[in-house]
PDB file of C-alpha atoms in Angstrom:
ATOM      1  CA  MET F  27     175.542 170.871-156.894  1.00  0.00           C
ATOM      2  CA  ILE F  28     175.226 169.387-153.226  1.00  0.00           C
ATOM      3  CA  SER F  29     178.044 167.816-151.260  1.00  0.00           C
ATOM      4  CA  GLU F  30     178.909 166.291-147.806  1.00  0.00           C
ATOM      5  CA  LYS F  31     181.970 167.456-147.114  1.00  0.00           C
ATOM      6  CA  THR F  32     184.671 164.765-146.221  1.00  0.00           C
ATOM      7  CA  ASP F  33     185.897 165.730-142.391  1.00  0.00           C
ATOM      8  CA  LEU F  34     183.723 163.621-140.151  1.00  0.00           C
ATOM      9  CA  ASP F  35     182.871 166.706-138.240  1.00  0.00           C
ATOM     10  CA  PHE F  36     181.202 168.604-140.940  1.00  0.00           C
ATOM     11  CA  ALA F  37     179.564 165.781-142.887  1.00  0.00           C
ATOM     12  CA  SER F  38     177.764 164.755-139.854  1.00  0.00           C
ATOM     13  CA  SER F  39     175.612 167.614-139.653  1.00  0.00           C
ATOM     14  CA  GLY F  40     176.601 169.768-142.401  1.00  0.00           C
ATOM     15  CA  ILE F  41     175.363 170.756-146.305  1.00  0.00           C
ATOM     16  CA  PHE F  42     177.412 172.450-148.802  1.00  0.00           C
ATOM     17  CA  ILE F  43     175.755 173.688-152.011  1.00  0.00           C
ATOM     18  CA  GLU F  44     177.455 175.610-154.558  1.00  0.00           C
ATOM     19  CA  GLU F  45     175.171 176.426-157.540  1.00  0.00           C
ATOM     20  CA  PRO F  46     175.084 180.208-159.429  1.00  0.00           C
ATOM     21  CA  ASP F  47     171.080 180.415-159.382  1.00  0.00           C
ATOM     22  CA  PRO F  48     170.178 181.503-155.997  1.00  0.00           C
ATOM     23  CA  ILE F  49     166.747 180.219-156.718  1.00  0.00           C
ATOM     24  CA  LYS F  50     167.779 177.002-158.018  1.00  0.00           C
ATOM     25  CA  CYS F  51     170.107 176.595-154.397  1.00  0.00           C
ATOM     26  CA  PHE F  52     166.846 177.498-152.137  1.00  0.00           C
ATOM     27  CA  LYS F  53     165.196 175.009-153.756  1.00  0.00           C
ATOM     28  CA  GLN F  54     167.695 172.277-153.994  1.00  0.00           C
ATOM     29  CA  LEU F  55     167.852 172.551-149.875  1.00  0.00           C
ATOM     30  CA  LEU F  56     164.186 172.456-149.662  1.00  0.00           C
ATOM     31  CA  GLN F  57     164.457 168.880-151.590  1.00  0.00           C
ATOM     32  CA  GLU F  58     166.808 167.426-148.840  1.00  0.00           C
ATOM     33  CA  GLU F  59     165.003 164.973-146.432  1.00  0.00           C
ATOM     34  CA  ILE F  60     165.464 167.291-143.278  1.00  0.00           C
ATOM     35  CA  SER F  61     164.033 169.869-141.828  1.00  0.00           C
ATOM     36  CA  SER F  62     166.400 171.523-139.599  1.00  0.00           C
ATOM     37  CA  GLY F  63     170.276 171.045-139.706  1.00  0.00           C
ATOM     38  CA  ASN F  64     173.671 172.501-137.647  1.00  0.00           C
ATOM     39  CA  PHE F  65     175.552 173.967-140.697  1.00  0.00           C
ATOM     40  CA  LEU F  66     174.665 175.285-144.132  1.00  0.00           C
ATOM     41  CA  LEU F  67     177.253 176.706-146.481  1.00  0.00           C
ATOM     42  CA  VAL F  68     176.060 178.204-149.908  1.00  0.00           C
ATOM     43  CA  HIS F  69     178.272 179.643-152.248  1.00  0.00           C
ATOM     44  CA  THR F  70     175.954 181.178-155.625  1.00  0.00           C
ATOM     45  CA  ASP F  71     175.699 184.677-157.334  1.00  0.00           C
ATOM     46  CA  LEU F  72     172.614 187.652-156.049  1.00  0.00           C
ATOM     47  CA  ASN F  73     173.173 189.056-159.834  1.00  0.00           C
ATOM     48  CA  LEU F  74     171.106 185.871-160.803  1.00  0.00           C
ATOM     49  CA  LEU F  75     168.251 186.534-158.319  1.00  0.00           C
ATOM     50  CA  ASP F  76     165.203 185.880-160.173  1.00  0.00           C
ATOM     51  CA  LEU F  77     162.458 188.957-159.911  1.00  0.00           C
ATOM     52  CA  ASP F  78     159.610 187.592-161.127  1.00  0.00           C
ATOM     53  CA  PHE F  79     160.186 184.703-158.294  1.00  0.00           C
ATOM     54  CA  LEU F  80     160.998 187.922-155.417  1.00  0.00           C
ATOM     55  CA  THR F  81     157.677 189.116-156.178  1.00  0.00           C
ATOM     56  CA  LYS F  82     155.766 185.434-155.712  1.00  0.00           C
ATOM     57  CA  TYR F  83     157.564 185.350-152.786  1.00  0.00           C
ATOM     58  CA  ALA F  84     156.782 188.773-151.535  1.00  0.00           C
ATOM     59  CA  ASP F  85     152.707 187.998-152.418  1.00  0.00           C
ATOM     60  CA  LEU F  86     153.496 185.134-149.530  1.00  0.00           C
ATOM     61  CA  PHE F  87     155.535 186.298-146.840  1.00  0.00           C
ATOM     62  CA  ARG F  88     155.411 190.124-147.797  1.00  0.00           C
ATOM     63  CA  TRP F  89     156.042 191.294-143.690  1.00  0.00           C
ATOM     64  CA  HIS F  90     159.116 189.035-143.511  1.00  0.00           C
ATOM     65  CA  PHE F  91     160.192 190.337-147.278  1.00  0.00           C
ATOM     66  CA  LYS F  92     159.748 194.125-146.203  1.00  0.00           C
ATOM     67  CA  ASP F  93     161.742 193.703-142.441  1.00  0.00           C
ATOM     68  CA  SER F  94     164.640 192.244-143.852  1.00  0.00           C
ATOM     69  CA  GLN F  95     165.520 195.074-145.802  1.00  0.00           C
ATOM     70  CA  ARG F  96     164.018 197.876-143.488  1.00  0.00           C
ATOM     71  CA  SER F  97     166.618 195.511-141.213  1.00  0.00           C
ATOM     72  CA  LEU F  98     169.952 195.889-143.126  1.00  0.00           C
ATOM     73  CA  LEU F  99     169.171 199.068-145.010  1.00  0.00           C
ATOM     74  CA  THR F 100     167.619 201.808-142.445  1.00  0.00           C
ATOM     75  CA  SER F 101     167.921 202.257-138.676  1.00  0.00           C
ATOM     76  CA  THR F 102     163.516 202.521-138.573  1.00  0.00           C
ATOM     77  CA  ILE F 103     162.120 200.394-135.924  1.00  0.00           C
ATOM     78  CA  SER F 104     158.348 200.419-135.370  1.00  0.00           C
ATOM     79  CA  ASN F 105     157.896 197.537-132.804  1.00  0.00           C
ATOM     80  CA  SER F 106     161.197 196.540-130.949  1.00  0.00           C
ATOM     81  CA  GLN F 107     159.403 193.866-129.968  1.00  0.00           C
ATOM     82  CA  TYR F 108     159.648 192.037-133.832  1.00  0.00           C
ATOM     83  CA  GLU F 109     161.931 194.263-135.580  1.00  0.00           C
ATOM     84  CA  PHE F 110     166.054 194.289-134.989  1.00  0.00           C
ATOM     85  CA  SER F 111     168.327 197.198-137.168  1.00  0.00           C
ATOM     86  CA  TYR F 112     171.787 195.741-138.274  1.00  0.00           C
ATOM     87  CA  TRP F 113     171.950 198.428-140.045  1.00  0.00           C
ATOM     88  CA  ASN F 114     171.909 200.892-136.667  1.00  0.00           C
ATOM     89  CA  ARG F 115     174.822 198.009-135.717  1.00  0.00           C
ATOM     90  CA  ILE F 116     177.192 198.074-138.791  1.00  0.00           C
ATOM     91  CA  HIS F 117     177.292 202.029-138.677  1.00  0.00           C
ATOM     92  CA  GLU F 118     176.295 203.513-135.094  1.00  0.00           C
ATOM     93  CA  TYR F 119     176.093 200.981-131.865  1.00  0.00           C
ATOM     94  CA  PHE F 120     179.983 200.636-132.043  1.00  0.00           C
ATOM     95  CA  LYS F 121     180.306 204.145-131.990  1.00  0.00           C
ATOM     96  CA  VAL F 122     182.083 202.955-135.391  1.00  0.00           C
ATOM     97  CA  ASP F 123     180.744 203.258-139.304  1.00  0.00           C
ATOM     98  CA  GLN F 124     182.238 199.363-140.270  1.00  0.00           C
ATOM     99  CA  LEU F 125     180.920 199.261-143.819  1.00  0.00           C
ATOM    100  CA  LYS F 126     182.336 202.629-144.066  1.00  0.00           C
ATOM    101  CA  GLN F 127     186.194 201.103-142.378  1.00  0.00           C
ATOM    102  CA  ALA F 128     185.387 198.339-144.630  1.00  0.00           C
ATOM    103  CA  ILE F 129     185.147 200.559-147.621  1.00  0.00           C
ATOM    104  CA  GLN F 130     188.042 202.587-146.655  1.00  0.00           C
ATOM    105  CA  GLU F 131     190.398 199.079-146.246  1.00  0.00           C
ATOM    106  CA  LEU F 132     189.190 197.868-149.043  1.00  0.00           C
ATOM    107  CA  HIS F 133     190.643 200.641-151.346  1.00  0.00           C
ATOM    108  CA  ASP F 134     193.929 199.718-151.263  1.00  0.00           C
ATOM    109  CA  ASN F 135     193.809 195.434-149.490  1.00  0.00           C
ATOM    110  CA  LYS F 136     192.128 192.759-150.821  1.00  0.00           C
ATOM    111  CA  GLN F 137     190.444 191.953-147.804  1.00  0.00           C
ATOM    112  CA  CYS F 138     188.933 193.665-144.778  1.00  0.00           C
ATOM    113  CA  ARG F 139     188.140 193.316-141.314  1.00  0.00           C
ATOM    114  CA  PRO F 140     184.785 191.474-140.755  1.00  0.00           C
ATOM    115  CA  ILE F 141     181.460 193.901-140.047  1.00  0.00           C
ATOM    116  CA  SER F 142     179.889 192.383-136.766  1.00  0.00           C
ATOM    117  CA  THR F 143     176.421 193.223-135.832  1.00  0.00           C
ATOM    118  CA  TRP F 144     177.022 190.919-132.322  1.00  0.00           C
ATOM    119  CA  SER F 145     177.407 192.717-129.084  1.00  0.00           C
ATOM    120  CA  PRO F 146     178.529 190.142-126.087  1.00  0.00           C
ATOM    121  CA  ASN F 147     177.658 192.174-123.160  1.00  0.00           C
ATOM    122  CA  GLU F 148     173.963 192.816-124.619  1.00  0.00           C
ATOM    123  CA  ASP F 149     173.169 189.752-126.556  1.00  0.00           C
ATOM    124  CA  LEU F 150     174.324 186.792-124.961  1.00  0.00           C
ATOM    125  CA  LEU F 151     171.812 186.970-122.002  1.00  0.00           C
ATOM    126  CA  ALA F 152     168.795 188.854-123.354  1.00  0.00           C
ATOM    127  CA  SER F 153     165.840 187.581-123.353  1.00  0.00           C
ATOM    128  CA  GLY F 154     163.832 189.827-126.150  1.00  0.00           C
ATOM    129  CA  ILE F 155     165.300 189.859-129.916  1.00  0.00           C
ATOM    130  CA  ILE F 156     169.119 189.204-130.703  1.00  0.00           C
ATOM    131  CA  PRO F 157     171.078 188.918-134.257  1.00  0.00           C
ATOM    132  CA  CYS F 158     170.595 186.273-136.411  1.00  0.00           C
ATOM    133  CA  LEU F 159     173.027 187.569-139.059  1.00  0.00           C
ATOM    134  CA  MET F 160     176.274 187.683-137.008  1.00  0.00           C
ATOM    135  CA  THR F 161     179.057 188.786-139.151  1.00  0.00           C
ATOM    136  CA  LEU F 162     179.641 190.550-143.131  1.00  0.00           C
ATOM    137  CA  GLN F 163     182.762 190.160-144.825  1.00  0.00           C
ATOM    138  CA  PHE F 164     183.598 191.714-147.660  1.00  0.00           C
ATOM    139  CA  SER F 165     186.421 190.800-149.824  1.00  0.00           C
ATOM    140  CA  LYS F 166     188.121 191.937-153.501  1.00  0.00           C
ATOM    141  CA  VAL F 167     188.982 188.904-156.442  1.00  0.00           C
ATOM    142  CA  LYS F 168     190.418 190.455-159.484  1.00  0.00           C
ATOM    143  CA  ASP F 169     187.805 193.704-160.070  1.00  0.00           C
ATOM    144  CA  GLN F 170     184.964 191.528-158.348  1.00  0.00           C
ATOM    145  CA  LEU F 171     183.139 192.113-154.806  1.00  0.00           C
ATOM    146  CA  ASN F 172     182.565 189.055-152.899  1.00  0.00           C
ATOM    147  CA  LEU F 173     180.295 188.875-149.411  1.00  0.00           C
ATOM    148  CA  THR F 174     180.546 186.463-147.075  1.00  0.00           C
ATOM    149  CA  VAL F 175     177.948 186.403-143.826  1.00  0.00           C
ATOM    150  CA  VAL F 176     177.437 184.073-141.229  1.00  0.00           C
ATOM    151  CA  PHE F 177     173.816 183.900-139.526  1.00  0.00           C
ATOM    152  CA  ARG F 178     173.446 182.255-136.137  1.00  0.00           C
ATOM    153  CA  SER F 179     170.245 180.537-136.363  1.00  0.00           C
ATOM    154  CA  ARG F 180     167.800 181.306-139.652  1.00  0.00           C
ATOM    155  CA  ASP F 181     164.690 180.036-140.571  1.00  0.00           C
ATOM    156  CA  ILE F 182     165.401 179.807-144.298  1.00  0.00           C
ATOM    157  CA  ILE F 183     161.648 179.961-145.879  1.00  0.00           C
ATOM    158  CA  ARG F 184     161.039 183.092-144.310  1.00  0.00           C
ATOM    159  CA  ARG F 185     164.290 184.628-144.034  1.00  0.00           C
ATOM    160  CA  MET F 186     166.730 183.197-146.153  1.00  0.00           C
ATOM    161  CA  ILE F 187     165.236 184.792-150.007  1.00  0.00           C
ATOM    162  CA  PRO F 188     164.625 188.501-147.984  1.00  0.00           C
ATOM    163  CA  ASN F 189     167.909 188.288-146.530  1.00  0.00           C
ATOM    164  CA  TRP F 190     168.726 187.659-150.043  1.00  0.00           C
ATOM    165  CA  ASN F 191     167.105 190.198-151.957  1.00  0.00           C
ATOM    166  CA  ALA F 192     168.602 193.105-148.989  1.00  0.00           C
ATOM    167  CA  LEU F 193     171.861 191.801-149.149  1.00  0.00           C
ATOM    168  CA  LYS F 194     171.820 191.960-152.952  1.00  0.00           C
ATOM    169  CA  ILE F 195     171.162 195.806-152.580  1.00  0.00           C
ATOM    170  CA  LEU F 196     174.261 196.353-150.160  1.00  0.00           C
ATOM    171  CA  GLN F 197     176.837 194.119-151.733  1.00  0.00           C
ATOM    172  CA  GLN F 198     175.588 195.922-155.000  1.00  0.00           C
ATOM    173  CA  GLN F 199     175.996 199.414-153.372  1.00  0.00           C
ATOM    174  CA  THR F 200     179.336 198.814-151.965  1.00  0.00           C
ATOM    175  CA  ALA F 201     180.485 197.214-155.223  1.00  0.00           C
ATOM    176  CA  ASP F 202     179.795 200.629-156.770  1.00  0.00           C
ATOM    177  CA  THR F 203     181.490 203.036-153.989  1.00  0.00           C
ATOM    178  CA  LEU F 204     184.440 200.734-155.367  1.00  0.00           C
ATOM    179  CA  LYS F 205     184.099 200.556-158.741  1.00  0.00           C
ATOM    180  CA  LEU F 206     183.864 196.789-158.732  1.00  0.00           C
ATOM    181  CA  ARG F 207     181.653 194.708-160.460  1.00  0.00           C
ATOM    182  CA  MET F 208     179.299 192.581-157.597  1.00  0.00           C
ATOM    183  CA  GLY F 209     180.817 188.795-157.066  1.00  0.00           C
ATOM    184  CA  SER F 210     179.530 186.131-155.142  1.00  0.00           C
ATOM    185  CA  LEU F 211     178.199 185.510-152.292  1.00  0.00           C
ATOM    186  CA  TYR F 212     179.243 182.883-149.922  1.00  0.00           C
ATOM    187  CA  ASP F 213     176.601 182.557-147.203  1.00  0.00           C
ATOM    188  CA  VAL F 214     176.568 180.546-143.717  1.00  0.00           C
ATOM    189  CA  SER F 215     174.042 179.489-141.569  1.00  0.00           C
ATOM    190  CA  LEU F 216     175.328 177.492-137.785  1.00  0.00           C
ATOM    191  CA  LYS F 217     171.874 176.521-137.733  1.00  0.00           C
ATOM    192  CA  TRP F 218     168.868 176.420-139.326  1.00  0.00           C
ATOM    193  CA  PHE F 219     164.982 175.035-139.829  1.00  0.00           C
ATOM    194  CA  TYR F 220     161.574 176.389-141.606  1.00  0.00           C
ATOM    195  CA  LYS F 221     157.888 174.547-140.512  1.00  0.00           C
ATOM    196  CA  ASP F 222     156.501 172.503-142.504  1.00  0.00           C
ATOM    197  CA  LEU F 223     153.024 174.256-142.954  1.00  0.00           C
ATOM    198  CA  ASP F 224     155.793 177.382-144.724  1.00  0.00           C
ATOM    199  CA  LEU F 225     156.932 174.920-147.160  1.00  0.00           C
ATOM    200  CA  VAL F 226     153.141 174.015-147.694  1.00  0.00           C
ATOM    201  CA  LYS F 227     152.514 177.398-148.464  1.00  0.00           C
ATOM    202  CA  LEU F 228     155.793 178.028-150.775  1.00  0.00           C
ATOM    203  CA  SER F 229     155.078 175.112-152.652  1.00  0.00           C
ATOM    204  CA  GLU F 230     152.384 177.421-154.672  1.00  0.00           C
ATOM    205  CA  ILE F 231     155.325 179.276-156.394  1.00  0.00           C
ATOM    206  CA  LEU F 232     158.070 176.658-156.657  1.00  0.00           C
TER     207      LEU F 232
END
């Protein structure tokens, strides 16, 4: 379901998509008549990611697919001009393991403090690569672990599917640690865009 929110600020520039099937969400967004926007909220379930579609997608955008998983789940950086490690920002950069802290909080509470990858001192004036994924927050709803993420800016064709594949692994690992079921994903993009040539390329598997 795609809906425009009624309040003026959101309705003028925001899109809300609520659909359990992530690939249907993705396809619905690409059916919009605009190729960029200032706010996007997707509510979906990464448990339902279609493996066949992921395989086909990875054949088309192999580097982006692998890079998203590398960045979120490892500290490896081969070329700092093009690569960034969210894992480092989450676990080491701020001198605290934010994911470990979040898991400790979730043992006793329904929510935890947000996990941040954004460093104002370094990122506000940086001329090089800076985080697109800014925050992650887990929450418990009964026996499920939900995840909310906020992206500063995002190429949705090159990055949304790779992001979801990597986030699914992180969400599942965290849920397993807490002995919970993996729940919903709430995915926010403050700014989003894509290139028409990439849409033509992607049309081979849509």
